[in-house]
PDB file of C-alpha atoms in Angstrom:
ATOM      1  CA  UNK A   1       0.000   0.000   0.000  1.00  0.00           C
ATOM      2  CA  UNK A   2       3.019   2.274   0.391  1.00  0.00           C
ATOM      3  CA  UNK A   3       4.348   1.646  -3.121  1.00  0.00           C
ATOM      4  CA  UNK A   4       2.480   4.547  -4.808  1.00  0.00           C
ATOM      5  CA  UNK A   5       3.795   6.989  -2.211  1.00  0.00           C
ATOM      6  CA  UNK A   6       7.358   5.769  -2.570  1.00  0.00           C
ATOM      7  CA  UNK A   7       7.117   5.855  -6.362  1.00  0.00           C
ATOM      8  CA  UNK A   8       5.683   9.357  -6.292  1.00  0.00           C
ATOM      9  CA  UNK A   9       8.402  10.451  -3.917  1.00  0.00           C
ATOM     10  CA  UNK A  10      11.146   9.070  -6.165  1.00  0.00           C
ATOM     11  CA  UNK A  11       9.521  10.722  -9.173  1.00  0.00           C
ATOM     12  CA  UNK A  12       9.427  14.114  -7.519  1.00  0.00           C
ATOM     13  CA  UNK A  13      12.978  13.675  -6.310  1.00  0.00           C
ATOM     14  CA  UNK A  14      14.237  12.986  -9.822  1.00  0.00           C
ATOM     15  CA  UNK A  15      12.168  15.805 -11.280  1.00  0.00           C
ATOM     16  CA  UNK A  16      13.505  18.117  -8.603  1.00  0.00           C
ATOM     17  CA  UNK A  17      17.048  17.277  -9.539  1.00  0.00           C
ATOM     18  CA  UNK A  18      16.305  17.827 -13.212  1.00  0.00           C
ATOM     19  CA  UNK A  19      14.585  21.132 -12.586  1.00  0.00           C
ATOM     20  CA  UNK A  20      17.162  22.660 -10.285  1.00  0.00           C
ATOM     21  CA  UNK A  21      16.617  26.361  -9.965  1.00  0.00           C
ATOM     22  CA  UNK A  22      19.578  28.463 -10.964  1.00  0.00           C
ATOM     23  CA  UNK A  23      19.297  30.653  -7.870  1.00  0.00           C
ATOM     24  CA  UNK A  24      21.140  29.435  -4.779  1.00  0.00           C
ATOM     25  CA  UNK A  25      20.829  30.190  -1.095  1.00  0.00           C
ATOM     26  CA  UNK A  26      23.958  31.887   0.224  1.00  0.00           C
ATOM     27  CA  UNK A  27      25.969  30.358  -2.602  1.00  0.00           C
ATOM     28  CA  UNK A  28      25.788  26.711  -1.521  1.00  0.00           C
ATOM     29  CA  UNK A  29      22.426  25.475  -2.815  1.00  0.00           C
ATOM     30  CA  UNK A  30      23.776  24.668  -6.274  1.00  0.00           C
ATOM     31  CA  UNK A  31      26.061  21.994  -4.799  1.00  0.00           C
ATOM     32  CA  UNK A  32      23.504  20.571  -2.373  1.00  0.00           C
ATOM     33  CA  UNK A  33      21.104  18.019  -3.852  1.00  0.00           C
ATOM     34  CA  UNK A  34      19.000  17.989  -0.675  1.00  0.00           C
ATOM     35  CA  UNK A  35      18.179  21.663  -1.131  1.00  0.00           C
ATOM     36  CA  UNK A  36      17.806  21.468  -4.882  1.00  0.00           C
ATOM     37  CA  UNK A  37      15.248  18.674  -4.613  1.00  0.00           C
ATOM     38  CA  UNK A  38      13.332  19.650  -1.490  1.00  0.00           C
ATOM     39  CA  UNK A  39      12.721  23.171  -2.723  1.00  0.00           C
ATOM     40  CA  UNK A  40      10.488  21.492  -5.313  1.00  0.00           C
ATOM     41  CA  UNK A  41       8.595  19.480  -2.681  1.00  0.00           C
ATOM     42  CA  UNK A  42       7.218  22.230  -0.448  1.00  0.00           C
ATOM     43  CA  UNK A  43       3.599  21.116  -0.893  1.00  0.00           C
ATOM     44  CA  UNK A  44       4.161  17.469   0.044  1.00  0.00           C
ATOM     45  CA  UNK A  45       3.354  16.798   3.689  1.00  0.00           C
ATOM     46  CA  UNK A  46       5.200  13.502   3.943  1.00  0.00           C
ATOM     47  CA  UNK A  47       8.611  15.136   3.591  1.00  0.00           C
ATOM     48  CA  UNK A  48       8.215  16.759   7.019  1.00  0.00           C
ATOM     49  CA  UNK A  49       9.397  20.300   7.478  1.00  0.00           C
ATOM     50  CA  UNK A  50      10.171  21.657   4.076  1.00  0.00           C
ATOM     51  CA  UNK A  51      12.499  23.877   2.140  1.00  0.00           C
ATOM     52  CA  UNK A  52      10.435  26.983   2.927  1.00  0.00           C
ATOM     53  CA  UNK A  53      10.827  26.385   6.667  1.00  0.00           C
ATOM     54  CA  UNK A  54      14.556  25.917   6.289  1.00  0.00           C
ATOM     55  CA  UNK A  55      15.034  28.926   3.996  1.00  0.00           C
ATOM     56  CA  UNK A  56      13.671  31.384   6.552  1.00  0.00           C
ATOM     57  CA  UNK A  57      15.731  29.918   9.398  1.00  0.00           C
ATOM     58  CA  UNK A  58      19.012  31.060  10.888  1.00  0.00           C
ATOM     59  CA  UNK A  59      20.433  27.735   9.725  1.00  0.00           C
ATOM     60  CA  UNK A  60      19.951  28.739   6.100  1.00  0.00           C
ATOM     61  CA  UNK A  61      21.578  32.105   6.746  1.00  0.00           C
ATOM     62  CA  UNK A  62      24.584  30.370   8.323  1.00  0.00           C
ATOM     63  CA  UNK A  63      24.887  27.684   5.655  1.00  0.00           C
ATOM     64  CA  UNK A  64      23.754  24.770   7.811  1.00  0.00           C
ATOM     65  CA  UNK A  65      22.026  22.377   5.423  1.00  0.00           C
ATOM     66  CA  UNK A  66      19.880  19.240   5.642  1.00  0.00           C
ATOM     67  CA  UNK A  67      22.610  16.632   6.024  1.00  0.00           C
ATOM     68  CA  UNK A  68      24.040  18.435   9.063  1.00  0.00           C
ATOM     69  CA  UNK A  69      21.135  17.167  11.168  1.00  0.00           C
ATOM     70  CA  UNK A  70      19.527  14.374   9.139  1.00  0.00           C
ATOM     71  CA  UNK A  71      22.588  12.726   7.631  1.00  0.00           C
ATOM     72  CA  UNK A  72      22.601  11.511   4.042  1.00  0.00           C
ATOM     73  CA  UNK A  73      24.771  12.430   1.099  1.00  0.00           C
ATOM     74  CA  UNK A  74      24.134  15.960  -0.187  1.00  0.00           C
ATOM     75  CA  UNK A  75      26.349  15.420  -3.227  1.00  0.00           C
ATOM     76  CA  UNK A  76      24.601  12.297  -4.543  1.00  0.00           C
ATOM     77  CA  UNK A  77      22.124  12.647  -7.412  1.00  0.00           C
ATOM     78  CA  UNK A  78      20.712   9.164  -6.978  1.00  0.00           C
ATOM     79  CA  UNK A  79      17.751   9.210  -4.528  1.00  0.00           C
ATOM     80  CA  UNK A  80      18.794   6.008  -2.770  1.00  0.00           C
ATOM     81  CA  UNK A  81      22.385   7.136  -2.277  1.00  0.00           C
ATOM     82  CA  UNK A  82      21.279  10.623  -1.242  1.00  0.00           C
ATOM     83  CA  UNK A  83      19.085   9.184   1.528  1.00  0.00           C
ATOM     84  CA  UNK A  84      21.555   6.577   2.695  1.00  0.00           C
ATOM     85  CA  UNK A  85      21.799   6.877   6.482  1.00  0.00           C
ATOM     86  CA  UNK A  86      18.711   9.075   6.791  1.00  0.00           C
ATOM     87  CA  UNK A  87      16.344   7.595   9.375  1.00  0.00           C
ATOM     88  CA  UNK A  88      12.823   8.485  10.412  1.00  0.00           C
ATOM     89  CA  UNK A  89      12.549  10.790  13.418  1.00  0.00           C
ATOM     90  CA  UNK A  90      10.566   7.966  15.057  1.00  0.00           C
ATOM     91  CA  UNK A  91      13.593   5.678  14.876  1.00  0.00           C
ATOM     92  CA  UNK A  92      15.574   5.802  18.139  1.00  0.00           C
ATOM     93  CA  UNK A  93      18.786   5.553  16.112  1.00  0.00           C
ATOM     94  CA  UNK A  94      18.008   8.749  14.209  1.00  0.00           C
ATOM     95  CA  UNK A  95      19.935  11.897  15.038  1.00  0.00           C
ATOM     96  CA  UNK A  96      16.613  13.752  15.033  1.00  0.00           C
ATOM     97  CA  UNK A  97      14.854  11.301  17.368  1.00  0.00           C
ATOM     98  CA  UNK A  98      13.119  13.322  20.106  1.00  0.00           C
ATOM     99  CA  UNK A  99      15.522  12.341  22.897  1.00  0.00           C
ATOM    100  CA  UNK A 100      18.572  12.895  20.698  1.00  0.00           C
ATOM    101  CA  UNK A 101      17.681  16.395  19.512  1.00  0.00           C
ATOM    102  CA  UNK A 102      19.721  18.170  22.244  1.00  0.00           C
ATOM    103  CA  UNK A 103      22.874  16.211  21.399  1.00  0.00           C
ATOM    104  CA  UNK A 104      22.370  16.862  17.679  1.00  0.00           C
ATOM    105  CA  UNK A 105      21.901  20.593  18.211  1.00  0.00           C
ATOM    106  CA  UNK A 106      24.787  20.481  20.671  1.00  0.00           C
ATOM    107  CA  UNK A 107      27.219  19.581  17.900  1.00  0.00           C
ATOM    108  CA  UNK A 108      27.237  23.275  17.042  1.00  0.00           C
ATOM    109  CA  UNK A 109      25.597  24.885  20.078  1.00  0.00           C
ATOM    110  CA  UNK A 110      28.129  23.458  22.500  1.00  0.00           C
ATOM    111  CA  UNK A 111      27.768  25.920  25.360  1.00  0.00           C
ATOM    112  CA  UNK A 112      23.981  25.849  25.299  1.00  0.00           C
ATOM    113  CA  UNK A 113      24.003  22.050  25.294  1.00  0.00           C
ATOM    114  CA  UNK A 114      26.373  21.894  28.264  1.00  0.00           C
ATOM    115  CA  UNK A 115      24.038  24.168  30.209  1.00  0.00           C
ATOM    116  CA  UNK A 116      20.964  22.214  29.151  1.00  0.00           C
ATOM    117  CA  UNK A 117      22.576  18.996  30.378  1.00  0.00           C
ATOM    118  CA  UNK A 118      22.558  20.477  33.889  1.00  0.00           C
ATOM    119  CA  UNK A 119      18.797  20.988  33.797  1.00  0.00           C
ATOM    120  CA  UNK A 120      16.013  18.857  35.210  1.00  0.00           C
ATOM    121  CA  UNK A 121      14.497  19.056  31.736  1.00  0.00           C
ATOM    122  CA  UNK A 122      17.406  17.126  30.231  1.00  0.00           C
ATOM    123  CA  UNK A 123      17.390  14.533  33.025  1.00  0.00           C
ATOM    124  CA  UNK A 124      13.652  14.027  32.614  1.00  0.00           C
ATOM    125  CA  UNK A 125      13.976  13.742  28.850  1.00  0.00           C
ATOM    126  CA  UNK A 126      16.638  11.058  29.153  1.00  0.00           C
ATOM    127  CA  UNK A 127      14.839   9.163  31.895  1.00  0.00           C
ATOM    128  CA  UNK A 128      11.297   9.168  30.544  1.00  0.00           C
ATOM    129  CA  UNK A 129      11.594  10.109  26.882  1.00  0.00           C
ATOM    130  CA  UNK A 130       9.235  12.993  27.554  1.00  0.00           C
ATOM    131  CA  UNK A 131       9.858  16.618  28.300  1.00  0.00           C
ATOM    132  CA  UNK A 132      11.113  19.698  26.497  1.00  0.00           C
ATOM    133  CA  UNK A 133      14.014  19.721  24.108  1.00  0.00           C
ATOM    134  CA  UNK A 134      15.446  22.433  21.839  1.00  0.00           C
ATOM    135  CA  UNK A 135      12.429  22.281  19.513  1.00  0.00           C
ATOM    136  CA  UNK A 136      10.060  23.215  22.338  1.00  0.00           C
ATOM    137  CA  UNK A 137      11.315  26.797  22.377  1.00  0.00           C
ATOM    138  CA  UNK A 138      13.009  27.200  19.003  1.00  0.00           C
ATOM    139  CA  UNK A 139      10.999  25.095  16.567  1.00  0.00           C
ATOM    140  CA  UNK A 140      12.341  22.397  14.273  1.00  0.00           C
ATOM    141  CA  UNK A 141      14.327  24.845  12.147  1.00  0.00           C
ATOM    142  CA  UNK A 142      15.336  27.284  14.884  1.00  0.00           C
ATOM    143  CA  UNK A 143      12.976  29.806  13.322  1.00  0.00           C
ATOM    144  CA  UNK A 144      11.705  31.041  16.683  1.00  0.00           C
ATOM    145  CA  UNK A 145      12.973  32.278  20.015  1.00  0.00           C
ATOM    146  CA  UNK A 146      10.605  31.837  22.911  1.00  0.00           C
ATOM    147  CA  UNK A 147       8.965  35.208  23.568  1.00  0.00           C
ATOM    148  CA  UNK A 148       7.821  36.531  26.910  1.00  0.00           C
ATOM    149  CA  UNK A 149       4.190  36.287  25.814  1.00  0.00           C
ATOM    150  CA  UNK A 150       4.681  32.593  24.942  1.00  0.00           C
ATOM    151  CA  UNK A 151       6.503  31.729  28.156  1.00  0.00           C
ATOM    152  CA  UNK A 152       3.523  31.004  30.383  1.00  0.00           C
ATOM    153  CA  UNK A 153       1.667  29.017  27.746  1.00  0.00           C
ATOM    154  CA  UNK A 154       4.724  26.875  26.986  1.00  0.00           C
ATOM    155  CA  UNK A 155       5.929  26.266  30.550  1.00  0.00           C
ATOM    156  CA  UNK A 156       2.463  25.729  32.001  1.00  0.00           C
ATOM    157  CA  UNK A 157       2.057  22.620  29.865  1.00  0.00           C
ATOM    158  CA  UNK A 158       4.016  20.853  32.613  1.00  0.00           C
ATOM    159  CA  UNK A 159       4.346  23.428  35.389  1.00  0.00           C
ATOM    160  CA  UNK A 160       2.092  25.860  37.175  1.00  0.00           C
ATOM    161  CA  UNK A 161       2.465  29.559  36.529  1.00  0.00           C
ATOM    162  CA  UNK A 162       6.180  30.108  35.795  1.00  0.00           C
ATOM    163  CA  UNK A 163       6.673  33.172  38.011  1.00  0.00           C
ATOM    164  CA  UNK A 164      10.435  32.819  38.508  1.00  0.00           C
ATOM    165  CA  UNK A 165      11.059  31.876  34.905  1.00  0.00           C
ATOM    166  CA  UNK A 166       9.079  34.928  33.793  1.00  0.00           C
ATOM    167  CA  UNK A 167      11.148  37.144  36.087  1.00  0.00           C
ATOM    168  CA  UNK A 168      14.414  35.693  34.776  1.00  0.00           C
ATOM    169  CA  UNK A 169      13.259  36.096  31.186  1.00  0.00           C
ATOM    170  CA  UNK A 170      12.224  39.704  31.831  1.00  0.00           C
ATOM    171  CA  UNK A 171      15.561  40.511  33.467  1.00  0.00           C
ATOM    172  CA  UNK A 172      17.464  39.127  30.479  1.00  0.00           C
ATOM    173  CA  UNK A 173      15.437  41.425  28.234  1.00  0.00           C
ATOM    174  CA  UNK A 174      16.143  44.410  30.529  1.00  0.00           C
ATOM    175  CA  UNK A 175      19.831  43.521  30.628  1.00  0.00           C
ATOM    176  CA  UNK A 176      20.020  43.415  26.849  1.00  0.00           C
ATOM    177  CA  UNK A 177      18.397  46.856  26.620  1.00  0.00           C
ATOM    178  CA  UNK A 178      20.701  48.358  29.244  1.00  0.00           C
ATOM    179  CA  UNK A 179      23.755  46.979  27.491  1.00  0.00           C
ATOM    180  CA  UNK A 180      22.623  48.397  24.146  1.00  0.00           C
ATOM    181  CA  UNK A 181      22.101  51.813  25.740  1.00  0.00           C
ATOM    182  CA  UNK A 182      25.595  51.732  27.237  1.00  0.00           C
ATOM    183  CA  UNK A 183      27.120  50.697  23.910  1.00  0.00           C
ATOM    184  CA  UNK A 184      25.238  53.467  22.117  1.00  0.00           C
ATOM    185  CA  UNK A 185      26.476  56.106  24.531  1.00  0.00           C
ATOM    186  CA  UNK A 186      29.999  54.732  24.304  1.00  0.00           C
ATOM    187  CA  UNK A 187      29.908  54.962  20.504  1.00  0.00           C
ATOM    188  CA  UNK A 188      28.793  58.579  20.648  1.00  0.00           C
ATOM    189  CA  UNK A 189      32.188  59.552  22.047  1.00  0.00           C
ATOM    190  CA  UNK A 190      33.890  58.037  18.998  1.00  0.00           C
ATOM    191  CA  UNK A 191      36.957  56.771  20.796  1.00  0.00           C
ATOM    192  CA  UNK A 192      37.194  59.674  23.233  1.00  0.00           C
ATOM    193  CA  UNK A 193      36.044  57.677  26.254  1.00  0.00           C
ATOM    194  CA  UNK A 194      38.698  56.256  28.563  1.00  0.00           C
ATOM    195  CA  UNK A 195      40.027  52.756  28.077  1.00  0.00           C
ATOM    196  CA  UNK A 196      38.319  51.741  31.313  1.00  0.00           C
ATOM    197  CA  UNK A 197      34.872  52.276  29.806  1.00  0.00           C
ATOM    198  CA  UNK A 198      35.854  50.300  26.702  1.00  0.00           C
ATOM    199  CA  UNK A 199      37.135  47.391  28.815  1.00  0.00           C
ATOM    200  CA  UNK A 200      33.945  47.432  30.880  1.00  0.00           C
ATOM    201  CA  UNK A 201      31.877  47.124  27.695  1.00  0.00           C
ATOM    202  CA  UNK A 202      33.802  44.011  26.650  1.00  0.00           C
ATOM    203  CA  UNK A 203      33.388  42.536  30.123  1.00  0.00           C
ATOM    204  CA  UNK A 204      29.661  43.303  30.130  1.00  0.00           C
ATOM    205  CA  UNK A 205      29.189  41.585  26.764  1.00  0.00           C
ATOM    206  CA  UNK A 206      31.030  38.454  27.897  1.00  0.00           C
ATOM    207  CA  UNK A 207      29.016  38.247  31.090  1.00  0.00           C
ATOM    208  CA  UNK A 208      25.750  38.903  29.264  1.00  0.00           C
ATOM    209  CA  UNK A 209      26.502  36.059  26.836  1.00  0.00           C
ATOM    210  CA  UNK A 210      27.345  33.803  29.786  1.00  0.00           C
ATOM    211  CA  UNK A 211      24.124  34.488  31.690  1.00  0.00           C
ATOM    212  CA  UNK A 212      22.116  34.149  28.493  1.00  0.00           C
ATOM    213  CA  UNK A 213      23.621  30.691  27.932  1.00  0.00           C
ATOM    214  CA  UNK A 214      22.927  29.807  31.568  1.00  0.00           C
ATOM    215  CA  UNK A 215      19.231  30.302  30.853  1.00  0.00           C
ATOM    216  CA  UNK A 216      19.438  26.946  29.054  1.00  0.00           C
ATOM    217  CA  UNK A 217      20.171  25.242  32.379  1.00  0.00           C
ATOM    218  CA  UNK A 218      16.849  26.609  33.654  1.00  0.00           C
ATOM    219  CA  UNK A 219      18.484  27.450  36.970  1.00  0.00           C
ATOM    220  CA  UNK A 220      16.333  30.555  37.161  1.00  0.00           C
ATOM    221  CA  UNK A 221      17.576  31.600  40.617  1.00  0.00           C
ATOM    222  CA  UNK A 222      21.139  31.914  39.333  1.00  0.00           C
ATOM    223  CA  UNK A 223      19.993  33.677  36.180  1.00  0.00           C
ATOM    224  CA  UNK A 224      17.971  36.170  38.229  1.00  0.00           C
ATOM    225  CA  UNK A 225      20.868  36.878  40.603  1.00  0.00           C
ATOM    226  CA  UNK A 226      23.490  37.340  37.906  1.00  0.00           C
ATOM    227  CA  UNK A 227      21.215  39.372  35.649  1.00  0.00           C
ATOM    228  CA  UNK A 228      20.186  41.737  38.453  1.00  0.00           C
ATOM    229  CA  UNK A 229      23.798  42.277  39.453  1.00  0.00           C
ATOM    230  CA  UNK A 230      24.932  42.932  35.901  1.00  0.00           C
ATOM    231  CA  UNK A 231      22.052  45.319  35.203  1.00  0.00           C
ATOM    232  CA  UNK A 232      23.129  47.450  38.171  1.00  0.00           C
ATOM    233  CA  UNK A 233      26.739  47.532  36.979  1.00  0.00           C
ATOM    234  CA  UNK A 234      25.811  48.426  33.398  1.00  0.00           C
ATOM    235  CA  UNK A 235      23.451  51.193  34.486  1.00  0.00           C
ATOM    236  CA  UNK A 236      26.043  52.568  36.904  1.00  0.00           C
ATOM    237  CA  UNK A 237      28.696  52.616  34.172  1.00  0.00           C
ATOM    238  CA  UNK A 238      26.253  54.223  31.732  1.00  0.00           C
ATOM    239  CA  UNK A 239      25.481  56.974  34.274  1.00  0.00           C
ATOM    240  CA  UNK A 240      29.150  57.580  34.977  1.00  0.00           C
ATOM    241  CA  UNK A 241      29.956  57.668  31.273  1.00  0.00           C
ATOM    242  CA  UNK A 242      27.231  60.242  30.736  1.00  0.00           C
ATOM    243  CA  UNK A 243      28.684  62.563  33.360  1.00  0.00           C
ATOM    244  CA  UNK A 244      32.269  62.754  32.152  1.00  0.00           C
ATOM    245  CA  UNK A 245      33.773  60.738  29.308  1.00  0.00           C
ATOM    246  CA  UNK A 246      37.280  60.859  30.730  1.00  0.00           C
ATOM    247  CA  UNK A 247      39.913  60.783  28.034  1.00  0.00           C
ATOM    248  CA  UNK A 248      42.937  58.555  27.960  1.00  0.00           C
TER     249      UNK A 248
END
């Protein structure tokens, strides 16, 4: 009963390869048979998330293509060879099996994965096969970032009202805004500010990136504490910079 579907799939695959569009995505689509074929299959539901989803993702912008997550041979023109090693997401051996998603994403997102491994979410996922993974907040193609308005709806699927998580999320947003304001004021002096202010900006950015990554551990108490402390420091430096941009 599956023969017509398979035959149709092979037909579209071959047609896709024959009708490769001349335009490429970031200069690498022309050499990637996965992209060249799947951009022709956007209306077929059985191919899962499609070329359109991928094209609008950060992965497309960064040149991360299908085989990076799914496996397969992106240089092969034969359908069988191209799909060699590609397994269904329902297969526990697949790199995109639900429990294996964090490790697959972690190949590139190393720091985030290390933080996530510390979380109760990761432990629950490994123990029970259920729970959130990267897709829960970011979608299958990393096309989304969990917004504040989505936080309660997403977290409350398993938890009660996520008061602490909401506070941590809000503080990260405030921290980002404060840092941008400091950087803007620093740029207005066009190199006339003292080296101390420049060094503080670099330190603030490093610490902001660190606390942002720590969010993935879902240790919201630590995130809240570090974010609050950093916000105070950034605002204090921004105030001081506004009073007198001391020269070198």
